[in-house]
Short mmCIF file of C-alpha atoms in Angstrom, two decimals:
data_model
loop_
_atom_site.label_atom_id
_atom_site.label_comp_id
_atom_site.label_asym_id
_atom_site.label_seq_id
_atom_site.Cartn_x
_atom_site.Cartn_y
_atom_site.Cartn_z
CA MET A 136 131.80 117.00 115.53
CA VAL A 137 131.32 113.29 114.79
CA ARG A 138 134.36 111.23 115.82
CA MET A 139 133.69 107.82 114.28
CA SER A 140 136.32 107.53 111.57
CA SER A 141 137.60 104.05 110.80
CA LEU A 142 141.06 105.57 110.30
CA ASP A 143 141.13 107.04 113.82
CA ARG A 144 139.90 103.94 115.65
CA LYS A 145 143.30 103.38 117.32
CA ASP A 146 143.10 106.86 118.83
CA TYR A 147 139.62 106.18 120.21
CA LEU A 148 140.83 102.91 121.75
CA SER A 149 143.75 104.71 123.36
CA GLU A 150 141.38 107.34 124.72
CA ALA A 151 139.07 104.63 126.10
CA GLY A 152 141.91 103.20 128.17
CA SER A 153 143.30 106.49 129.45
CA ARG A 154 140.26 108.19 131.03
CA THR A 155 137.77 107.54 133.80
CA PHE A 156 134.30 107.80 132.28
CA ASP A 157 131.11 108.72 134.05
CA LEU A 158 129.35 105.96 132.13
CA LEU A 159 130.34 102.84 130.22
CA VAL A 160 127.54 101.54 127.98
CA ILE A 161 127.84 97.92 126.85
CA GLY A 162 125.93 97.25 123.64
CA GLY A 163 125.80 99.17 120.37
CA GLY A 164 122.21 98.47 119.37
CA ALA A 165 119.38 100.99 119.40
CA THR A 166 118.95 100.95 123.19
CA GLY A 167 122.68 101.31 123.92
CA ALA A 168 123.00 104.04 121.29
CA GLY A 169 120.04 105.86 122.81
CA ILE A 170 121.59 105.65 126.28
CA ALA A 171 124.91 107.00 124.97
CA LEU A 172 123.18 109.95 123.31
CA ASP A 173 121.01 110.73 126.32
CA ALA A 174 123.96 110.54 128.72
CA ALA A 175 126.40 112.53 126.57
CA SER A 176 123.82 115.22 125.86
CA ARG A 177 123.25 115.60 129.64
CA GLY A 178 126.95 116.23 130.16
CA LEU A 179 128.18 112.77 131.20
CA GLU A 180 131.54 111.54 129.89
CA THR A 181 130.37 108.46 128.03
CA LEU A 182 132.00 105.44 126.39
CA LEU A 183 130.06 102.82 124.42
CA VAL A 184 131.49 99.44 123.42
CA GLU A 185 129.98 96.79 121.16
CA LYS A 186 131.55 93.35 120.65
CA GLN A 187 130.24 93.04 117.06
CA ASP A 188 129.54 95.83 114.63
CA PHE A 189 127.11 98.53 115.71
CA ALA A 190 123.53 97.24 115.31
CA GLY A 191 125.02 93.81 114.62
CA GLY A 192 122.38 91.99 116.67
CA THR A 193 118.66 92.66 117.09
CA SER A 194 118.88 96.27 115.89
CA SER A 195 119.55 95.30 112.28
CA ARG A 196 117.06 92.41 112.20
CA SER A 197 113.67 93.85 113.17
CA THR A 198 110.58 94.43 111.02
CA LYS A 199 112.03 97.91 110.37
CA LEU A 200 108.91 99.70 111.54
CA ILE A 201 108.55 102.45 114.11
CA HIS A 202 105.09 101.29 115.07
CA GLY A 203 102.75 101.33 118.03
CA GLY A 204 102.19 97.60 118.26
CA LEU A 205 98.49 97.26 117.48
CA ARG A 206 98.44 93.64 118.64
CA TYR A 207 99.63 94.66 122.12
CA LEU A 208 96.33 96.50 122.52
CA LYS A 209 94.61 93.15 122.20
CA GLN A 210 96.86 91.88 125.02
CA LEU A 211 95.80 94.91 127.12
CA GLU A 212 99.33 96.38 127.15
CA ILE A 213 97.76 99.84 127.36
CA ALA A 214 100.77 101.70 128.84
CA LEU A 215 103.13 100.13 126.28
CA VAL A 216 100.87 101.07 123.35
CA ARG A 217 100.52 104.63 124.67
CA GLU A 218 104.26 105.10 125.11
CA VAL A 219 105.50 103.64 121.84
CA GLY A 220 102.56 105.14 119.96
CA ARG A 221 103.55 108.62 121.05
CA GLU A 222 107.25 107.90 120.49
CA ARG A 223 106.59 107.27 116.78
CA ALA A 224 105.86 110.95 116.15
CA ILE A 225 108.84 112.11 118.23
CA VAL A 226 111.35 109.88 116.44
CA HIS A 227 109.84 110.88 113.07
CA ASN A 228 110.49 114.53 113.90
CA LEU A 229 114.09 113.73 114.86
CA ALA A 230 114.80 111.98 111.55
CA PRO A 231 112.01 112.61 109.00
CA HIS A 232 114.10 111.11 106.19
CA LEU A 233 114.68 107.88 108.08
CA VAL A 234 111.39 107.42 109.90
CA VAL A 235 108.93 107.68 107.04
CA PRO A 236 105.10 107.83 107.34
CA GLU A 237 103.62 104.60 106.05
CA LYS A 238 99.89 103.94 105.80
CA MET A 239 98.99 100.42 106.91
CA LEU A 240 96.05 98.43 105.52
CA LEU A 241 94.44 95.84 107.79
CA PRO A 242 92.14 93.66 105.66
CA LEU A 243 89.11 92.28 107.49
CA ILE A 244 88.42 88.73 106.37
CA LYS A 245 85.72 86.20 107.16
CA GLY A 246 86.66 84.37 110.36
CA GLY A 247 89.75 86.57 110.82
CA THR A 248 91.48 87.81 113.96
CA TYR A 249 89.67 91.16 113.96
CA GLY A 250 85.98 91.83 113.26
CA LYS A 251 84.65 95.12 111.90
CA LEU A 252 83.39 96.60 115.18
CA ALA A 253 86.39 95.41 117.21
CA THR A 254 88.80 96.78 114.59
CA SER A 255 87.06 100.14 114.40
CA ALA A 256 87.06 100.49 118.18
CA GLY A 257 90.60 99.16 118.51
CA LEU A 258 92.03 101.52 115.91
CA MET A 259 90.19 104.46 117.46
CA VAL A 260 91.67 103.63 120.89
CA TYR A 261 95.05 103.13 119.19
CA ASP A 262 94.86 106.64 117.70
CA VAL A 263 93.79 108.16 121.03
CA LEU A 264 96.59 106.46 122.97
CA ALA A 265 99.18 107.45 120.35
CA GLY A 266 97.90 111.02 120.04
CA VAL A 267 97.24 110.64 116.29
CA GLU A 268 95.51 113.66 114.74
CA GLY A 269 94.14 114.89 111.41
CA GLU A 270 94.46 112.85 108.23
CA ASP A 271 96.60 110.24 109.97
CA GLN A 272 93.65 109.06 112.06
CA ARG A 273 92.22 105.68 111.22
CA VAL A 274 89.60 105.22 108.49
CA MET A 275 87.34 102.19 108.12
CA LEU A 276 86.98 101.01 104.53
CA SER A 277 84.27 99.10 102.71
CA LYS A 278 85.10 95.93 100.80
CA GLU A 279 85.24 97.91 97.55
CA GLU A 280 87.47 100.63 99.04
CA THR A 281 89.80 98.00 100.47
CA LEU A 282 90.14 96.31 97.08
CA GLU A 283 90.86 99.69 95.51
CA LYS A 284 93.73 100.15 97.98
CA GLU A 285 95.01 96.62 97.34
CA PRO A 286 93.65 94.77 94.27
CA LEU A 287 95.72 91.65 95.10
CA LEU A 288 93.41 90.79 97.99
CA GLU A 289 90.96 87.92 97.55
CA ALA A 290 87.50 89.45 97.13
CA GLU A 291 85.66 86.30 98.25
CA MET A 292 87.10 86.32 101.78
CA LEU A 293 87.19 90.12 102.21
CA GLU A 294 84.69 92.07 104.34
CA GLY A 295 86.39 95.48 104.50
CA GLY A 296 89.47 97.02 105.99
CA GLY A 297 91.06 99.37 108.48
CA TYR A 298 93.46 102.06 107.26
CA TYR A 299 95.80 103.63 109.81
CA ALA A 300 99.18 105.34 110.22
CA GLU A 301 102.53 103.75 111.02
CA TYR A 302 106.17 104.61 110.22
CA ARG A 303 108.80 102.69 108.25
CA THR A 304 112.51 102.90 109.04
CA ASP A 305 115.85 101.17 108.70
CA ASP A 306 116.71 99.97 112.19
CA ALA A 307 120.48 99.77 111.63
CA ARG A 308 120.64 103.20 110.00
CA LEU A 309 118.62 104.69 112.86
CA THR A 310 121.05 103.14 115.36
CA ILE A 311 124.07 104.49 113.46
CA GLU A 312 122.66 108.02 113.30
CA VAL A 313 121.88 107.97 117.04
CA LEU A 314 125.48 106.89 117.69
CA LYS A 315 126.87 109.63 115.45
CA THR A 316 124.75 112.20 117.25
CA ALA A 317 126.02 110.85 120.59
CA SER A 318 129.56 111.17 119.24
CA SER A 319 128.91 114.81 118.36
CA PHE A 320 128.19 115.37 122.08
CA GLY A 321 131.51 113.81 123.02
CA ALA A 322 130.65 110.13 123.47
CA VAL A 323 133.38 107.69 122.45
CA CYS A 324 131.78 104.84 120.46
CA LEU A 325 133.71 101.65 119.65
CA ASN A 326 132.58 98.60 117.72
CA TYR A 327 134.41 95.23 117.81
CA THR A 328 135.31 95.83 121.46
CA GLU A 329 134.21 93.00 123.75
CA VAL A 330 133.82 93.05 127.54
CA ILE A 331 135.82 90.09 128.89
CA SER A 332 135.41 90.70 132.63
CA PHE A 333 134.43 93.31 135.17
CA VAL A 334 136.66 95.12 137.68
CA TYR A 335 135.53 95.75 141.26
CA SER A 336 136.62 97.83 144.24
CA GLN A 337 137.57 96.21 147.56
CA GLU A 338 134.00 96.89 148.68
CA GLY A 339 132.67 94.88 145.74
CA ASN A 340 131.41 97.80 143.67
CA ILE A 341 131.83 97.62 139.89
CA THR A 342 134.43 100.16 138.74
CA GLY A 343 135.33 99.16 135.22
CA ALA A 344 135.82 96.42 132.67
CA VAL A 345 138.58 94.58 130.89
CA CYS A 346 137.82 94.72 127.17
CA GLN A 347 139.41 93.15 124.13
CA ASP A 348 139.77 94.76 120.73
CA VAL A 349 138.32 91.97 118.60
CA LEU A 350 140.26 93.16 115.52
CA THR A 351 143.73 93.08 117.09
CA GLY A 352 143.33 90.95 120.22
CA LYS A 353 144.72 93.72 122.43
CA SER A 354 143.30 94.29 125.93
CA ILE A 355 141.98 97.61 127.21
CA ASN A 356 141.29 98.44 130.84
CA ILE A 357 138.33 100.78 131.13
CA LYS A 358 137.39 102.76 134.23
CA ALA A 359 133.87 104.06 134.77
CA LYS A 360 131.77 105.38 137.63
CA GLN A 361 128.70 103.56 136.33
CA ILE A 362 128.22 100.68 133.92
CA VAL A 363 125.04 99.97 131.98
CA SER A 364 124.51 96.75 130.04
CA ALA A 365 122.21 97.19 127.05
CA ALA A 366 123.53 94.07 125.36
CA GLY A 367 120.21 92.70 124.14
CA PRO A 368 120.32 88.89 123.88
CA TRP A 369 123.62 88.89 125.81
CA VAL A 370 122.31 90.74 128.90
CA ASP A 371 122.10 87.53 130.94
CA GLU A 372 125.66 86.54 130.00
CA LEU A 373 126.94 89.83 131.42
CA ARG A 374 124.78 89.47 134.52
CA ASP A 375 126.32 86.03 134.92
CA LYS A 376 129.84 87.53 134.69
CA ASP A 377 128.75 89.95 137.41
CA LYS A 378 127.37 87.02 139.47
CA SER A 379 124.03 88.83 139.58
CA LEU A 380 121.94 86.55 137.37
CA THR A 381 118.74 85.85 139.29
CA GLN A 382 115.69 83.73 138.58
CA LYS A 383 114.35 86.59 136.45
CA ARG A 384 115.91 85.89 133.08
CA LEU A 385 115.57 86.62 129.41
CA HIS A 386 113.44 84.59 127.03
CA LEU A 387 114.78 84.76 123.48
CA THR A 388 112.42 84.46 120.56
CA LYS A 389 113.31 84.45 116.87
CA GLY A 390 111.71 86.62 114.21
CA VAL A 391 112.33 85.87 110.53
CA HIS A 392 111.68 88.13 107.54
CA ILE A 393 111.87 87.12 103.89
CA VAL A 394 112.50 89.34 100.86
CA LEU A 395 110.77 88.80 97.53
CA PRO A 396 111.18 90.63 94.22
CA TRP A 397 108.32 93.13 94.04
CA GLU A 398 107.00 91.56 90.85
CA LYS A 399 106.50 88.29 92.77
CA LEU A 400 104.41 90.05 95.44
CA PRO A 401 103.38 93.38 93.88
CA VAL A 402 101.48 94.90 96.80
CA ARG A 403 100.75 98.57 96.42
CA GLN A 404 101.26 99.40 100.06
CA SER A 405 102.02 97.95 103.50
CA ILE A 406 99.56 95.36 104.76
CA TYR A 407 99.07 93.75 108.19
CA PHE A 408 97.14 90.54 107.69
CA ASP A 409 95.93 87.27 109.20
CA VAL A 410 97.70 83.94 108.81
CA PRO A 411 96.01 80.55 109.30
CA ASP A 412 97.26 79.96 112.88
CA GLY A 413 95.65 83.16 114.19
CA ARG A 414 98.78 85.34 114.19
CA MET A 415 99.29 88.34 111.93
CA ILE A 416 102.20 89.31 109.70
CA PHE A 417 103.33 92.27 107.60
CA ALA A 418 103.97 92.61 103.87
CA ILE A 419 105.88 95.83 103.18
CA PRO A 420 106.90 97.11 99.72
CA ARG A 421 110.31 98.78 99.62
CA GLY A 422 111.64 99.88 96.25
CA LYS A 423 112.15 96.86 94.02
CA ILE A 424 111.28 94.31 96.71
CA THR A 425 108.54 93.35 99.15
CA TYR A 426 109.50 91.92 102.52
CA VAL A 427 107.31 89.77 104.72
CA GLY A 428 107.50 89.00 108.44
CA THR A 429 107.61 87.95 111.08
CA THR A 430 107.74 84.62 112.85
CA ASP A 431 107.78 84.37 116.65
CA THR A 432 109.36 81.17 117.97
CA ASP A 433 111.41 80.23 121.03
CA TYR A 434 115.16 80.27 120.41
CA GLN A 435 118.11 78.67 122.19
CA GLY A 436 120.78 78.52 119.48
CA ASN A 437 123.73 80.66 118.39
CA LYS A 438 123.06 84.28 119.37
CA GLU A 439 125.60 85.82 117.01
CA ASN A 440 124.12 84.25 113.90
CA PRO A 441 120.49 83.07 114.09
CA ARG A 442 119.54 81.41 110.81
CA THR A 443 116.45 81.47 108.67
CA LEU A 444 115.26 77.87 108.39
CA VAL A 445 113.22 76.46 105.53
CA GLU A 446 110.26 75.95 107.90
CA ASP A 447 110.39 79.67 108.76
CA VAL A 448 110.18 80.52 105.07
CA GLU A 449 107.40 78.03 104.45
CA TYR A 450 105.39 79.42 107.37
CA LEU A 451 105.54 82.97 105.98
CA LEU A 452 104.83 81.87 102.42
CA LYS A 453 101.83 79.87 103.63
CA GLY A 454 100.49 83.04 105.24
CA VAL A 455 101.03 85.10 102.08
CA ASN A 456 99.51 82.46 99.81
CA HIS A 457 96.50 82.20 102.14
CA MET A 458 95.84 85.95 101.91
CA PHE A 459 96.75 86.22 98.20
CA PRO A 460 95.73 82.83 96.70
CA GLU A 461 96.59 83.76 93.12
CA ILE A 462 100.23 84.58 93.97
CA GLU A 463 101.36 80.97 94.66
CA LEU A 464 104.80 81.84 96.04
CA LYS A 465 107.47 79.15 96.46
CA VAL A 466 110.67 78.96 98.51
CA ALA A 467 112.67 79.48 95.29
CA ASP A 468 111.04 82.91 94.90
CA VAL A 469 112.67 84.22 98.08
CA GLU A 470 115.63 86.47 97.24
CA SER A 471 117.06 86.96 100.75
CA SER A 472 116.12 86.91 104.42
CA TRP A 473 117.16 87.88 107.91
CA ALA A 474 116.56 86.40 111.35
CA GLY A 475 116.71 88.39 114.59
CA LEU A 476 116.32 87.70 118.29
CA ARG A 477 113.97 89.43 120.70
CA PRO A 478 115.41 89.62 124.24
CA LEU A 479 112.13 89.45 126.18
CA ILE A 480 111.56 89.03 129.90
CA HIS A 481 110.63 85.42 130.69
CA GLU A 482 107.16 84.78 132.08
CA GLU A 483 106.37 81.25 133.19
CA GLY A 484 103.73 79.47 131.13
CA LYS A 485 103.59 82.04 128.31
CA SER A 486 104.33 81.25 124.68
CA ALA A 487 106.69 83.35 122.54
CA SER A 488 103.85 85.42 121.07
CA GLU A 489 102.23 85.99 124.48
CA LEU A 490 105.32 87.45 126.19
CA SER A 491 105.21 91.15 127.02
CA ARG A 492 107.33 93.55 124.98
CA LYS A 493 107.80 95.84 128.00
CA ASP A 494 111.34 96.73 129.01
CA GLU A 495 112.77 96.21 132.49
CA ILE A 496 115.79 97.53 134.37
CA PHE A 497 117.80 95.19 136.63
CA GLU A 498 120.08 96.61 139.34
CA SER A 499 122.74 94.32 140.83
CA LYS A 500 124.36 94.62 144.26
CA THR A 501 127.64 95.53 142.56
CA GLY A 502 126.08 98.54 140.88
CA LEU A 503 125.72 97.07 137.37
CA ILE A 504 122.59 98.33 135.64
CA SER A 505 121.05 96.11 132.96
CA ILE A 506 118.13 96.90 130.67
CA ALA A 507 116.31 94.38 128.51
CA GLY A 508 113.02 93.86 126.68
CA GLY A 509 111.26 96.69 124.90
CA LYS A 510 110.80 97.58 121.24
CA LEU A 511 112.81 99.53 118.69
CA THR A 512 110.15 102.26 118.81
CA GLY A 513 110.74 102.76 122.53
CA TYR A 514 114.53 103.06 122.44
CA ARG A 515 114.52 106.75 123.42
CA LYS A 516 112.26 106.34 126.46
CA MET A 517 114.19 103.27 127.57
CA ALA A 518 117.37 105.35 127.39
CA GLU A 519 115.75 108.19 129.32
CA ARG A 520 114.73 105.92 132.22
CA THR A 521 118.18 104.35 132.35
CA VAL A 522 120.09 107.64 132.32
CA ASP A 523 117.73 109.09 134.93
CA LEU A 524 118.96 106.29 137.22
CA VAL A 525 122.62 106.92 136.35
CA VAL A 526 122.32 110.67 136.99
CA LYS A 527 120.63 109.99 140.31
CA ARG A 528 123.44 107.66 141.35
CA ILE A 529 126.47 109.74 140.41
CA LYS A 530 124.79 113.12 141.04
CA LYS A 531 126.18 114.61 137.83
CA GLY A 532 124.56 115.82 134.64
CA SER A 533 121.19 117.28 133.80
CA GLN A 534 118.17 115.82 135.60
CA LYS A 535 116.05 115.91 132.43
CA THR A 536 116.57 114.39 129.01
CA ARG A 537 116.98 116.56 125.91
CA THR A 538 116.70 113.82 123.31
CA GLN A 539 113.11 114.56 122.29
CA HIS A 540 114.48 117.74 120.68
CA LEU A 541 117.84 116.53 119.33
CA VAL A 542 117.63 116.11 115.56
CA LEU A 543 119.68 113.10 114.46
CA SER A 544 122.57 113.30 111.98
CA GLY A 545 121.25 113.92 108.48
CA GLY A 546 117.74 114.73 109.68
CA GLU A 547 117.79 118.53 109.42
CA PHE A 548 114.65 118.84 107.31
CA GLY A 549 111.74 120.07 109.40
CA ASP A 550 109.05 118.02 107.66
CA VAL A 551 108.31 115.37 105.04
CA ASP A 552 107.81 117.96 102.26
CA ALA A 553 111.38 119.19 102.77
CA VAL A 554 112.63 115.59 102.49
CA PHE A 555 110.76 115.19 99.19
CA GLN A 556 112.12 118.45 97.79
CA PHE A 557 115.67 117.50 98.75
CA SER A 558 115.26 114.07 97.15
CA THR A 559 113.97 115.66 93.93
CA SER A 560 116.95 118.03 93.82
CA LEU A 561 119.36 115.18 94.49
CA SER A 562 117.76 113.10 91.72
CA GLU A 563 118.49 115.91 89.25
CA LYS A 564 122.13 115.97 90.32
CA LEU A 565 122.38 112.18 89.92
CA GLU A 566 120.79 112.31 86.47
CA ALA A 567 123.32 114.95 85.42
CA ALA A 568 126.09 112.67 86.72
CA GLY A 569 124.89 109.80 84.51
CA ILE A 570 123.25 107.55 87.13
CA LEU A 571 120.89 105.16 85.33
CA GLU A 572 118.02 105.25 87.84
CA PRO A 573 118.36 108.68 89.44
CA LYS A 574 114.97 108.81 91.22
CA SER A 575 115.25 105.44 92.97
CA THR A 576 118.93 106.07 93.76
CA ALA A 577 118.12 109.47 95.26
CA LYS A 578 115.34 107.89 97.32
CA TYR A 579 117.74 105.21 98.59
CA LEU A 580 120.42 107.76 99.52
CA VAL A 581 118.05 110.19 101.21
CA GLU A 582 116.21 107.50 103.19
CA ASN A 583 119.57 106.20 104.41
CA TYR A 584 121.68 109.33 104.85
CA GLY A 585 119.33 112.32 104.69
CA ARG A 586 121.14 115.60 104.04
CA GLN A 587 124.44 113.74 104.25
CA SER A 588 123.61 112.34 100.79
CA LEU A 589 124.88 115.57 99.27
CA GLU A 590 128.37 114.90 100.63
CA ILE A 591 128.25 111.40 99.10
CA VAL A 592 127.37 112.86 95.68
CA LEU A 593 130.19 115.40 95.99
CA LEU A 594 132.60 112.56 96.89
CA ALA A 595 131.38 110.64 93.82
CA ASN A 596 132.28 113.56 91.57
CA ARG A 597 135.89 113.30 92.78
CA GLN A 598 136.22 109.59 91.97
CA GLN A 599 138.42 108.70 88.99
CA GLU A 600 136.40 105.69 87.74
CA GLU A 601 134.49 106.03 84.49
CA GLU A 602 131.24 104.24 85.45
CA ALA A 603 128.83 106.48 87.39
CA GLU A 604 127.43 103.64 89.54
CA VAL A 605 130.95 102.61 90.60
CA LYS A 606 131.79 106.21 91.48
CA LEU A 607 128.71 106.40 93.67
CA ILE A 608 129.24 103.18 95.60
CA LEU A 609 132.89 104.10 96.27
CA ALA A 610 131.77 107.53 97.44
CA GLU A 611 129.25 105.91 99.78
CA LEU A 612 132.02 103.66 101.08
CA ALA A 613 134.33 106.63 101.60
CA PHE A 614 131.59 108.40 103.57
CA VAL A 615 130.93 105.50 105.96
CA LEU A 616 134.67 105.00 106.49
CA LYS A 617 135.00 108.65 107.47
CA TYR A 618 131.93 108.94 109.71
CA GLU A 619 130.57 105.49 110.62
CA MET A 620 133.51 103.32 111.67
CA VAL A 621 133.19 100.59 109.04
CA ASN A 622 135.75 97.84 109.67
CA ALA A 623 134.55 95.05 107.39
CA ALA A 624 132.78 94.56 104.07
CA LEU A 625 129.68 93.24 105.86
CA ASP A 626 129.52 96.39 107.99
CA PHE A 627 128.97 98.27 104.74
CA PHE A 628 126.75 95.81 102.87
CA SER A 629 124.55 94.93 105.84
CA ARG A 630 124.37 97.56 108.60
CA ARG A 631 125.24 100.76 106.65
CA SER A 632 123.54 100.25 103.30
CA GLY A 633 121.10 97.35 103.79
CA ARG A 634 122.15 95.88 100.45
CA LEU A 635 122.55 92.35 101.84
CA TYR A 636 118.81 92.22 102.44
CA PHE A 637 117.29 94.65 99.95
CA ASN A 638 119.65 94.59 96.97
CA LEU A 639 121.53 91.29 97.03
CA PRO A 640 122.55 91.48 93.33
CA SER A 641 124.57 94.64 94.09
CA VAL A 642 126.49 92.79 96.83
CA ARG A 643 127.45 90.10 94.33
CA GLU A 644 128.38 92.75 91.76
CA TYR A 645 130.42 95.08 93.96
CA GLY A 646 131.68 92.77 96.73
CA ASP A 647 135.23 92.40 95.44
CA LEU A 648 135.47 96.11 94.58
CA VAL A 649 134.45 97.16 98.09
CA ILE A 650 136.86 94.68 99.70
CA GLU A 651 139.67 95.94 97.47
CA HIS A 652 139.08 99.55 98.54
CA LEU A 653 138.69 98.64 102.21
CA ALA A 654 141.95 96.70 102.05
CA HIS A 655 143.74 99.69 100.57
CA THR A 656 142.27 102.16 103.10
CA LEU A 657 142.60 100.00 106.22
CA ASP A 658 145.89 98.36 105.22
CA TRP A 659 144.68 94.75 105.23
CA ASN A 660 147.09 91.92 104.48
CA SER A 661 146.35 89.08 102.05
CA GLU A 662 145.06 86.84 104.84
CA ARG A 663 142.51 89.43 105.94
CA ILE A 664 141.40 90.04 102.34
CA LEU A 665 140.81 86.31 101.84
CA ARG A 666 138.86 86.10 105.12
CA GLU A 667 136.69 89.08 104.13
CA LYS A 668 135.85 87.47 100.79
CA GLU A 669 134.95 84.18 102.47
CA GLU A 670 132.80 85.90 105.10
CA LEU A 671 130.96 87.93 102.48
CA GLN A 672 130.24 84.87 100.35
CA LEU A 673 129.04 83.00 103.42
CA ALA A 674 126.72 85.87 104.34
CA ILE A 675 125.27 85.94 100.81
CA HIS A 676 124.72 82.18 100.97
CA GLU A 677 123.09 82.28 104.41
CA ALA A 678 120.80 85.15 103.44
CA SER A 679 119.50 83.24 100.41
CA HIS A 680 119.68 79.54 101.39
CA PHE A 681 117.61 77.99 104.13
CA PRO A 682 118.61 74.83 106.00
CA VAL A 683 116.20 72.37 107.59
CA SER A 684 116.25 72.40 111.39
CA VAL A 685 118.11 69.52 113.00
#
């Protein structure tokens, strides 16, 4: 049973302060969620705390691909490519509605990063390392075949293309479903709960943490046999609190993605292409939009709220306009954006793009375990290695992970065909209910919630409002309040539904309605309501307006 109701959060906080846990996980991103699931499913009493909302940091701001990292092959990161390449298929099987097969086109251009022979060999090695079989194996295309796949490409510069398999996802939704699955195994998961300090035994061993409920300001004393920090960009801050920060530190880099109306960049499929400075970026169609990313620059600013700057936007647009000269995109065409931080391991003398994406575990003398680096695709293996260490230390729980076989919440389909059939059936139900765009709405619901979409539709049928679209959004809100611990309007519009990035007009349209219903359900006072409205408007502004760097 999933225990992540917003209405029961006080009970979970009380429980957190009244037990001694086998494991306290700090950080509610993909890695922390994966650790919580792995630990709980092995029989460890597990508590996870996150100082923001779940997936509030890096895990809602990635390229939203479960991919093998083709460019890491060029950097000779063979083991990394093998591991994450094979993980793609595993995670797809755990959530086939959420990790969706996506063919990727790599255009070969005159003077580009990859030549024909190198690309053919590279993609073949990529497939071998990732264990790709059958129709998903790479195909090399002629110039004509490449243009047939993507007519927007400039014929003059084109020499051919590579066509290979990747997977598209929603990083925040994946994190939430991993957390819900962990909760079903008994893990207690709390957002807006910040670690203020650590507690130690007389011998200097870490035994717990003093936390603060960010929403109420109340303190909670947590006891745990082992503590793991999976706090992403904040890992070094926690190591500093533990007085275990060594010369080996994190190196934060910023990745920006921009969102354009599909009609402004009407690509037929996902493309991985060259930009003038020798890097490569993605253009990925998603419903009514196409998003483009990413940048890779050093970052030393505010970790809670990295901003998209106008130079970030201009860099990406320059890359798009170079590959598609007839498009002529401008900054004003950008509908929204997001910026995320990569917590990489610092290597002296290497630029942001040259740094390894490998993960690393740090063990302090006090017993604190910290994990950093890595990629979204590798969250499950990172969790496995971390929990292996925990189990070895406390000598409790199963020696082997089970997570490669644990289907995530909503993912009980079996294969992609079953997902399609379910989506078709749901579309018929939505059409009967009067939804204006039943097919695209069904696709959105299924790709976000999987089989749980049916409960949302049933909740919509119970709503009293006359307009079908209003019924549906309130039903979606009711669902995430019941199962996904939403505590703010942005939790819903950003991390649960993705609307802030992929459907900004709906945030403007339904913002006040959602806040009104949250206020009623969570008993907000007038001051909190005003603050929620201000924060939502600020988020809309920051997603769609881009300052110049100082």
